[in-house]
PDB file of C-alpha atoms in Angstrom:
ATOM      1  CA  UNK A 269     148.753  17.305  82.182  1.00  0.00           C
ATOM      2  CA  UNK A 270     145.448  15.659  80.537  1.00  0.00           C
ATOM      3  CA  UNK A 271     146.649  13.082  77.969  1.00  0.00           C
ATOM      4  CA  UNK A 272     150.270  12.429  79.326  1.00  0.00           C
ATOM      5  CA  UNK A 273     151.007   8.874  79.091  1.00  0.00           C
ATOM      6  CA  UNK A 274     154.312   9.127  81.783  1.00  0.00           C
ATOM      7  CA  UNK A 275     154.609   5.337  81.583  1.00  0.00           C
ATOM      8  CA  UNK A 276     153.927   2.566  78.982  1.00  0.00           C
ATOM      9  CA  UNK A 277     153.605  -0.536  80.161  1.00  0.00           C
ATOM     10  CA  UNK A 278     150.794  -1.939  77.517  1.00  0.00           C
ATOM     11  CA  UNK A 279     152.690  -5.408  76.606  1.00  0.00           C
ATOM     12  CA  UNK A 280     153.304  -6.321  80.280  1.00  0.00           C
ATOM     13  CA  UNK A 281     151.696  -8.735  82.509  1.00  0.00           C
ATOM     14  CA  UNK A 282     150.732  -6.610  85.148  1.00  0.00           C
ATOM     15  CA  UNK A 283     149.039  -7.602  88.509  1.00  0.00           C
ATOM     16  CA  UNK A 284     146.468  -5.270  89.970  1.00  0.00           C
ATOM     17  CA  UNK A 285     147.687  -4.364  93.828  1.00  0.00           C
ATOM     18  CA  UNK A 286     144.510  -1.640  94.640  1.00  0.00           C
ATOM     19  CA  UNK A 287     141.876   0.048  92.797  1.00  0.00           C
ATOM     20  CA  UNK A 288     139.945   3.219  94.002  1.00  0.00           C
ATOM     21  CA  UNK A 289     137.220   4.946  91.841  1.00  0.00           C
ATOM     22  CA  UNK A 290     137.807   8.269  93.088  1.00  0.00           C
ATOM     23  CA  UNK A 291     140.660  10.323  94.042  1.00  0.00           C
ATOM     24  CA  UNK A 292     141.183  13.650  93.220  1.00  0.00           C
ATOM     25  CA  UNK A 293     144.487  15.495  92.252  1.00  0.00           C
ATOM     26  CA  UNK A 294     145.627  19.202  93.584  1.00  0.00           C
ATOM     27  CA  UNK A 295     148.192  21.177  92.241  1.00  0.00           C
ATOM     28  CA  UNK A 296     150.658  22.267  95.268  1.00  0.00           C
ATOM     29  CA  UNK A 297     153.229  24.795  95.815  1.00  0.00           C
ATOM     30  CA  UNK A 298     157.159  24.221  96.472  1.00  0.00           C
ATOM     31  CA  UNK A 299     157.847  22.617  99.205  1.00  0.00           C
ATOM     32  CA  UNK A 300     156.884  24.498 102.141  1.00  0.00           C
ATOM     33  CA  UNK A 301     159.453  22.706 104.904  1.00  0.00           C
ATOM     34  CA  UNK A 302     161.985  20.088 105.184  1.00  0.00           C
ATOM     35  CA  UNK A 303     159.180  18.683 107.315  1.00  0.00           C
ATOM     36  CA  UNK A 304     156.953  18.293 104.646  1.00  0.00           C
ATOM     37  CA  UNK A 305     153.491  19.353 103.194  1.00  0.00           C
ATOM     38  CA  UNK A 306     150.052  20.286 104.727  1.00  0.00           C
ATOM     39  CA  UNK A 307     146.665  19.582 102.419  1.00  0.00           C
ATOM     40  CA  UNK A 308     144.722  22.080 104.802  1.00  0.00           C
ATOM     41  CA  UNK A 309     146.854  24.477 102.737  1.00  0.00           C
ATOM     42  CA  UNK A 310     145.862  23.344  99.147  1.00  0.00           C
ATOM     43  CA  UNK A 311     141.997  23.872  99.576  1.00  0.00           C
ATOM     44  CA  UNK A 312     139.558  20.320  99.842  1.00  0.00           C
ATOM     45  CA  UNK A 313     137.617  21.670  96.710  1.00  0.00           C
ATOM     46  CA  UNK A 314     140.669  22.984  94.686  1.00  0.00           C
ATOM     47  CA  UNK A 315     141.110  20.205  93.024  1.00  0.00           C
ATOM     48  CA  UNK A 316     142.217  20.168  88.956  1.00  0.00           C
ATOM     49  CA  UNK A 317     140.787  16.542  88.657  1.00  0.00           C
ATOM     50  CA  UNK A 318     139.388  13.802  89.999  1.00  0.00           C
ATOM     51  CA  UNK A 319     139.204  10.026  88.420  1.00  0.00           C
ATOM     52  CA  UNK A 320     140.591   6.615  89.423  1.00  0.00           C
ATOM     53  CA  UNK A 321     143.694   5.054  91.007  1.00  0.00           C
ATOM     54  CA  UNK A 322     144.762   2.068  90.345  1.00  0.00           C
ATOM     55  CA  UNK A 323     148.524   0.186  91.479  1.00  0.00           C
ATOM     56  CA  UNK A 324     149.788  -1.795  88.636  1.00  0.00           C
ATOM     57  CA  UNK A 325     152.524  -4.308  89.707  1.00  0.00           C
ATOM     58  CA  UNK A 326     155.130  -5.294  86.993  1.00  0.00           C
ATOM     59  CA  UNK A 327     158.441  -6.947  86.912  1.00  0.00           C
ATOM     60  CA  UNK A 328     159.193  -5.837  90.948  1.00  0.00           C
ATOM     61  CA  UNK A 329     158.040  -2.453  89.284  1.00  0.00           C
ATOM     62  CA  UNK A 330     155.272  -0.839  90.876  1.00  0.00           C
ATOM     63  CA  UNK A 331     153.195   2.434  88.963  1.00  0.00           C
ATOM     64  CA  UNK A 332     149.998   4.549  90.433  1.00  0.00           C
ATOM     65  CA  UNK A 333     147.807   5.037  87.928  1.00  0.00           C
ATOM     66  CA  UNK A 334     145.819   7.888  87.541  1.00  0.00           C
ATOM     67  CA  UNK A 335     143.031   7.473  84.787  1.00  0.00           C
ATOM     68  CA  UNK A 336     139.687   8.214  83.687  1.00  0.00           C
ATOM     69  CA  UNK A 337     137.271   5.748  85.078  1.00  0.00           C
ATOM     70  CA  UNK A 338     134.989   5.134  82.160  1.00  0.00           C
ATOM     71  CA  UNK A 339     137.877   5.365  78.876  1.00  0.00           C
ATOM     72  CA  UNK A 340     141.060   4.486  80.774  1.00  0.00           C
ATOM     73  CA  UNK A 341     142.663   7.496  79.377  1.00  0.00           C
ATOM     74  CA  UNK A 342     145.798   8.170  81.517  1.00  0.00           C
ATOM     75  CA  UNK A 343     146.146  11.288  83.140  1.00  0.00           C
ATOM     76  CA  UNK A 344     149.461  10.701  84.924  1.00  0.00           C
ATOM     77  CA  UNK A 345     151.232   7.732  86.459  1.00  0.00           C
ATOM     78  CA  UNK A 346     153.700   7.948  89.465  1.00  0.00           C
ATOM     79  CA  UNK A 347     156.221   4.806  89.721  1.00  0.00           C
ATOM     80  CA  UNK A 348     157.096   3.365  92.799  1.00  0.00           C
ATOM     81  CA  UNK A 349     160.561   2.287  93.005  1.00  0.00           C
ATOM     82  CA  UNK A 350     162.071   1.191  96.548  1.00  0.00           C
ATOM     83  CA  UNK A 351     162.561   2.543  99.048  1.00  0.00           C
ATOM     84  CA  UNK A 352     158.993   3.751  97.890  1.00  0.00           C
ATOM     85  CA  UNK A 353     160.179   7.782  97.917  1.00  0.00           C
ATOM     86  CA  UNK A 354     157.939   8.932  95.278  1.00  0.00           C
ATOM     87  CA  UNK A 355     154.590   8.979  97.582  1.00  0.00           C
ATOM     88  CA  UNK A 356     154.485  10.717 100.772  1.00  0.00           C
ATOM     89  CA  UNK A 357     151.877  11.249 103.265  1.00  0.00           C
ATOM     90  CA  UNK A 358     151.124  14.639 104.532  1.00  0.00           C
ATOM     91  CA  UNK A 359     151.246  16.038 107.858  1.00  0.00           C
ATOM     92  CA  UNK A 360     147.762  17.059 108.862  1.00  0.00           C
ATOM     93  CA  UNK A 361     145.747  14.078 107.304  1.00  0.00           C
ATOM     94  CA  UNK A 362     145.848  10.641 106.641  1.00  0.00           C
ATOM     95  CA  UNK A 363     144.303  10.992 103.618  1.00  0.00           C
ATOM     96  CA  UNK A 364     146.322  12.908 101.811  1.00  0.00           C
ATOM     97  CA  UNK A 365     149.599  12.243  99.971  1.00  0.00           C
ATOM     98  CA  UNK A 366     152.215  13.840  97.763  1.00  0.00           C
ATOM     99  CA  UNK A 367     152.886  12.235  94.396  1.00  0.00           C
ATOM    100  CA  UNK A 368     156.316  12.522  92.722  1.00  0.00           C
ATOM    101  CA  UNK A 369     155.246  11.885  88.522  1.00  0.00           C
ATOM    102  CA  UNK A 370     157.694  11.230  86.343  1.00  0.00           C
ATOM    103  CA  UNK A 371     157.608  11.630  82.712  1.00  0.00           C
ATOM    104  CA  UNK A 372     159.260  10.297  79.579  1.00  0.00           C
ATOM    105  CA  UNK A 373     161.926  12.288  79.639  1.00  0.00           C
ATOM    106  CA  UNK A 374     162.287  12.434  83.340  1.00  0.00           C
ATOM    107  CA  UNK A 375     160.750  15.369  84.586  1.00  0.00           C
ATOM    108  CA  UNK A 376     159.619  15.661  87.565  1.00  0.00           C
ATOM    109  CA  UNK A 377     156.772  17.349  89.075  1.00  0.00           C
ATOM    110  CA  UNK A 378     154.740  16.700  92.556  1.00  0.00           C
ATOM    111  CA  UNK A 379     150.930  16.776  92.921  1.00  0.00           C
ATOM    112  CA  UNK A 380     148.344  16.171  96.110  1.00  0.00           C
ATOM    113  CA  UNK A 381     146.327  13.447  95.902  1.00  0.00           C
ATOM    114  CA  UNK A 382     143.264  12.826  98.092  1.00  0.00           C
ATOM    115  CA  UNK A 383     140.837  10.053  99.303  1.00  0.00           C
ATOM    116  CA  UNK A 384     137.299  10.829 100.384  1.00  0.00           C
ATOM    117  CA  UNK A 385     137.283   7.925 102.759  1.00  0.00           C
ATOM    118  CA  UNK A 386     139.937   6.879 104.880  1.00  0.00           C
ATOM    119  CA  UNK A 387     139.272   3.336 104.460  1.00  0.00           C
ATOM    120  CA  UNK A 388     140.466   3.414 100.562  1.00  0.00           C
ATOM    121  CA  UNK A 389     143.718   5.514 102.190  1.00  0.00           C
ATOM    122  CA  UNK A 390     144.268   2.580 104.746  1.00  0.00           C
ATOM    123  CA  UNK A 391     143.993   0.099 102.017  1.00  0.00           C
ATOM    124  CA  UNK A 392     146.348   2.117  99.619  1.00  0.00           C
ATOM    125  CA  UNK A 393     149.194   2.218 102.454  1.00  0.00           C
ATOM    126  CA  UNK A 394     148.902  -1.757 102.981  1.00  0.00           C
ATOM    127  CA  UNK A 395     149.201  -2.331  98.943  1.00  0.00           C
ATOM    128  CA  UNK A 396     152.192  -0.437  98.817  1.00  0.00           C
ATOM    129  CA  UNK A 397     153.382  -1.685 101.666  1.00  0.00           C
ATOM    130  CA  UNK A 398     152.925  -5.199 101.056  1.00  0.00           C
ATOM    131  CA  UNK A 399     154.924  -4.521  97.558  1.00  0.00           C
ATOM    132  CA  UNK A 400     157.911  -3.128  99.431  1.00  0.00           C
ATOM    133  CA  UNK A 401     157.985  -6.180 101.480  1.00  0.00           C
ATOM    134  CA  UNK A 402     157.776  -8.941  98.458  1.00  0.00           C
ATOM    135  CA  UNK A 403     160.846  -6.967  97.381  1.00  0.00           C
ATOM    136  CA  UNK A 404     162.857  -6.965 100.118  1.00  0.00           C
ATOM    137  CA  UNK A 405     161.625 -10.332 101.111  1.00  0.00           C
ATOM    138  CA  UNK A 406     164.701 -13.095 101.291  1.00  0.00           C
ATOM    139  CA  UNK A 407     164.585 -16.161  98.830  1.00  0.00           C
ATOM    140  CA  UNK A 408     163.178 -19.555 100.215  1.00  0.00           C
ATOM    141  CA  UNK A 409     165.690 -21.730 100.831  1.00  0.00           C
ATOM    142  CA  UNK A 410     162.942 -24.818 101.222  1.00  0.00           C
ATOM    143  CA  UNK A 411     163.580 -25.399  97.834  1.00  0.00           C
ATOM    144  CA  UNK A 412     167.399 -25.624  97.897  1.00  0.00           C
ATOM    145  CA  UNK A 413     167.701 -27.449 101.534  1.00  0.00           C
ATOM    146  CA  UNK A 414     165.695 -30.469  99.513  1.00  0.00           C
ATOM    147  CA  UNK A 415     167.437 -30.419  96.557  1.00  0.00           C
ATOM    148  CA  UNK A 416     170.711 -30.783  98.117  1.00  0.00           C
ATOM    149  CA  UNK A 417     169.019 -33.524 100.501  1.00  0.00           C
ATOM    150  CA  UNK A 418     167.936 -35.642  97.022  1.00  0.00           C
ATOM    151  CA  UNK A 419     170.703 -35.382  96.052  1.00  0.00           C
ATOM    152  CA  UNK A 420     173.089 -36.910  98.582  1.00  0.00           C
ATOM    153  CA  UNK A 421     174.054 -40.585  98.140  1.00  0.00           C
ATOM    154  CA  UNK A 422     172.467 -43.144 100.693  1.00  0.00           C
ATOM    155  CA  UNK A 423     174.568 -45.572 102.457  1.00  0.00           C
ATOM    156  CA  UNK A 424     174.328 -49.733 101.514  1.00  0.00           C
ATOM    157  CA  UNK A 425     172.566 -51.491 104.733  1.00  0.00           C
ATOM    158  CA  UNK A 426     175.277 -53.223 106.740  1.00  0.00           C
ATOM    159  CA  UNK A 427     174.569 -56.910 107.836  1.00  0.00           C
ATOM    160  CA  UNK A 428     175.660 -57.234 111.525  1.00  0.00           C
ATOM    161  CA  UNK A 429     173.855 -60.643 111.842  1.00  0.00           C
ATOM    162  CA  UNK A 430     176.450 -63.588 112.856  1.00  0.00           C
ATOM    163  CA  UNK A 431     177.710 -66.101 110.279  1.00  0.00           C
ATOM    164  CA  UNK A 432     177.705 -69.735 111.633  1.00  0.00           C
ATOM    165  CA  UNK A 433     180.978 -70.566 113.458  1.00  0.00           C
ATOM    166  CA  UNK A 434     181.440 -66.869 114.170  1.00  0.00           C
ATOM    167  CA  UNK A 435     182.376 -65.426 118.064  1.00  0.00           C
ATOM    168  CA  UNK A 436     181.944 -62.312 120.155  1.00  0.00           C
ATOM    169  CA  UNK A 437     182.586 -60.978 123.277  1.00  0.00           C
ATOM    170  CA  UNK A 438     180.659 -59.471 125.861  1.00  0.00           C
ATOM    171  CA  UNK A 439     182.722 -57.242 128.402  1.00  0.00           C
ATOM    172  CA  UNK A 440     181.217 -58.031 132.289  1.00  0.00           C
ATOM    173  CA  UNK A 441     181.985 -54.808 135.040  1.00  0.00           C
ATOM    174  CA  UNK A 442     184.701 -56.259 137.088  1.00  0.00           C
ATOM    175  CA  UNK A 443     185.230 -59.463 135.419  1.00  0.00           C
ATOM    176  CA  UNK A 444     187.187 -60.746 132.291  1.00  0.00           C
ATOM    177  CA  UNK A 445     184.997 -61.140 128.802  1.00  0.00           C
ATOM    178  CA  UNK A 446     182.961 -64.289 128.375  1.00  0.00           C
ATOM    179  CA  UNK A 447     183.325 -65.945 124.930  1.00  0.00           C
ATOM    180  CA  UNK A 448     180.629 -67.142 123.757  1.00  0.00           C
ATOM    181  CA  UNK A 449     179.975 -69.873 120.603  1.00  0.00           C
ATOM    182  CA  UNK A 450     177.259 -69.551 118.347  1.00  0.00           C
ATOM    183  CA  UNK A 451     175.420 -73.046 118.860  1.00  0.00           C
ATOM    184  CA  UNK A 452     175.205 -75.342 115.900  1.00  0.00           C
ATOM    185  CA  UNK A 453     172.462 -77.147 115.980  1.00  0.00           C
ATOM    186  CA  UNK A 454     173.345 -80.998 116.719  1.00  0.00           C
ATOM    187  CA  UNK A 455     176.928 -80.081 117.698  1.00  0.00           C
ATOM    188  CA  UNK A 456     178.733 -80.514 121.144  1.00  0.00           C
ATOM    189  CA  UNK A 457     177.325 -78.643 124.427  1.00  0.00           C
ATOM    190  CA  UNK A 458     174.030 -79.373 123.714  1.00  0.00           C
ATOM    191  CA  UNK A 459     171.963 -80.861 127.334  1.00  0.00           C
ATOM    192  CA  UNK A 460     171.213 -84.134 127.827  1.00  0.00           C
ATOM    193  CA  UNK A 461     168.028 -85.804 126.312  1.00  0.00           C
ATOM    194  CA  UNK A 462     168.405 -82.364 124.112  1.00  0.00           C
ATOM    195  CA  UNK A 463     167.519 -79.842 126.423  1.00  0.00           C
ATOM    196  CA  UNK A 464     168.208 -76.668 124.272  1.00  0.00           C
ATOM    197  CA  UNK A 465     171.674 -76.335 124.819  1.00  0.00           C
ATOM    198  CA  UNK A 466     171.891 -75.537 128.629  1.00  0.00           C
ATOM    199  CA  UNK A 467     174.676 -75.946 130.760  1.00  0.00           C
ATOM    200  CA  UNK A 468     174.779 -77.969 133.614  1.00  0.00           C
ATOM    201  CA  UNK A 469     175.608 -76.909 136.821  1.00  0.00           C
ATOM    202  CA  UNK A 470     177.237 -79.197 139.368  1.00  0.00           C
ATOM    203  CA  UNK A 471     175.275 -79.895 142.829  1.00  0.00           C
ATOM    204  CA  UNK A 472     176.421 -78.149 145.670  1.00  0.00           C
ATOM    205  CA  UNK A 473     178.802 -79.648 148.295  1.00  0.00           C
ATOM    206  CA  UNK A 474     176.653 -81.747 151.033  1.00  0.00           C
ATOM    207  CA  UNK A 475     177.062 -81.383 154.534  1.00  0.00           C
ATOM    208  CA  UNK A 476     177.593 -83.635 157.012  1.00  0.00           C
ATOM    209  CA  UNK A 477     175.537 -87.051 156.821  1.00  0.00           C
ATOM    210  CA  UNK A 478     173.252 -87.622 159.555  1.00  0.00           C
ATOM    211  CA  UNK A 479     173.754 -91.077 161.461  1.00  0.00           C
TER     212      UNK A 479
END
C-alpha cells in the first residue's frame, strides 16, 4: 500500500483538526464478529508501518491522513463522511481503531491503527467528534432575526399634546364626566387679582347669629 495516494485534495484549503507523529498501522483479518474487532488479536509489534496522522478538514469533508513524517509521502488516507462509519474503535482498548480506506476507484480495505499514548487517542476521538457536530450543527438564525428586524418600517411619532381651544373628558367612578377647558391665558375663569385660574368656592352656610 506504500505510495497510494487514495485521496487528492492538493488545491484545497484544508484546516488541520489533529496531528499525531506516530501511529502505527496493522494488517487485520475479516471481521471476526458482528460485535466487532479485538487488537490483542493482531499482535502490539506486528505492525507493517508506522508514521504520522494527521485530520485534514475540507469542504464539510473530513480525511485521516496517514503519511511519512519527514517527506509527506502518503501512505493511505481514510475519509470521514457522516455518520463517521469509516473509523471504529475496538473492543479491548481504547487505543485502537479500525480504519475503512478507500481508494480511487473505490475499493475498500480495513486496517488497525494504534496510538502509543492514550492521550493522542482521547484527543483523536474529540477532533472527530467535534467535526461531526459542526456538521450536524443548525444554522444561526441571529443573523436572519436582525435582518428581518432592519428591515421593518418604523411608525411616525403621534402628537397627543392639546391644540388651544381643544376639550377632554375625564370619566369619575360613580359620577358623570367633568369637561374640562384648556385655559387661555387672559380669557374668562381666570381668579380675581389673577390668581392662576382657580375657582372660587362659595362660603359655607352660617349658623345661627349669636345675640
Amino acid at each position: 500500500m506504500s505510495g497510494v495516494n487514495l485521496l487528492d485534495t492538493e488545491d484545497i484549503i484544508e484546516s488541520i483538526l489533529f496531528i499525531c507523529r506516530d501511529v502505527k498501522v496493522y494488517k487485520i483479518p475479516t471481521r471476526p464478529s458482528l460485535a466487532g474487532w479485538k487488537a490483542a488479536e493482531w499482535g502490539e509489534q506486528a505492525f507493517m508501518w508506522s508514521g504520522r496522522l494527521r485530520i485534514v478538514e475540507s469542504g464539510g469533508l473530513a480525511v485521516l491522513k496517514l503519511e511519512d513524517p519527514n517527506t509527506g509521502e502518503p501512505f493511505a488516507n481514510c475519509p470521514y463522511p457522516p455518520p463517521g462509519s469509516s473509523v471504529e474503535p475496538v473492543l479491548d482498548s481504547s487505543r485502537y481503531f479500525v480504519l475503512r480506506i478507500v481508494d480511487e476507484q473505490g475499493r475498500k480495505a480495513s486496517v488497525g491503527m494504534g496510538f502509543d499514548e492514550r492521550g493522542d487517542a482521547f484527543d483523536f476521538n474529540v477532533a472527530l467528534q467535534d467535526h461531526l457536530k459542526r456538521l450536524t450543527a443548525p444554522p444561526s438564525s441571529s443573523s436572519s432575526s436582525s435582518s428581518s428586524s432592519s428591515s421593518k418600517p418604523t411608525e411616525p411619532k403621534r402628537d397627543f399634546s392639546l391644540k388651544e381651544g381643544q376639550t377632554f373628558s375625564i370619566s369619575i367612578p360613580g359620577g358623570g364626566k367633568v369637561k374640562e377647558k384648556k385655559k387661555v391665558e387672559g380669557g374668562a375663569g381666570a381668579g380675581a387679582g389673577g390668581g392662576g385660574g382657580m375657582f372660587m368656592l362659595p362660603p359655607p352656610p352660617s349658623g345661627k347669629r349669636r345675640e
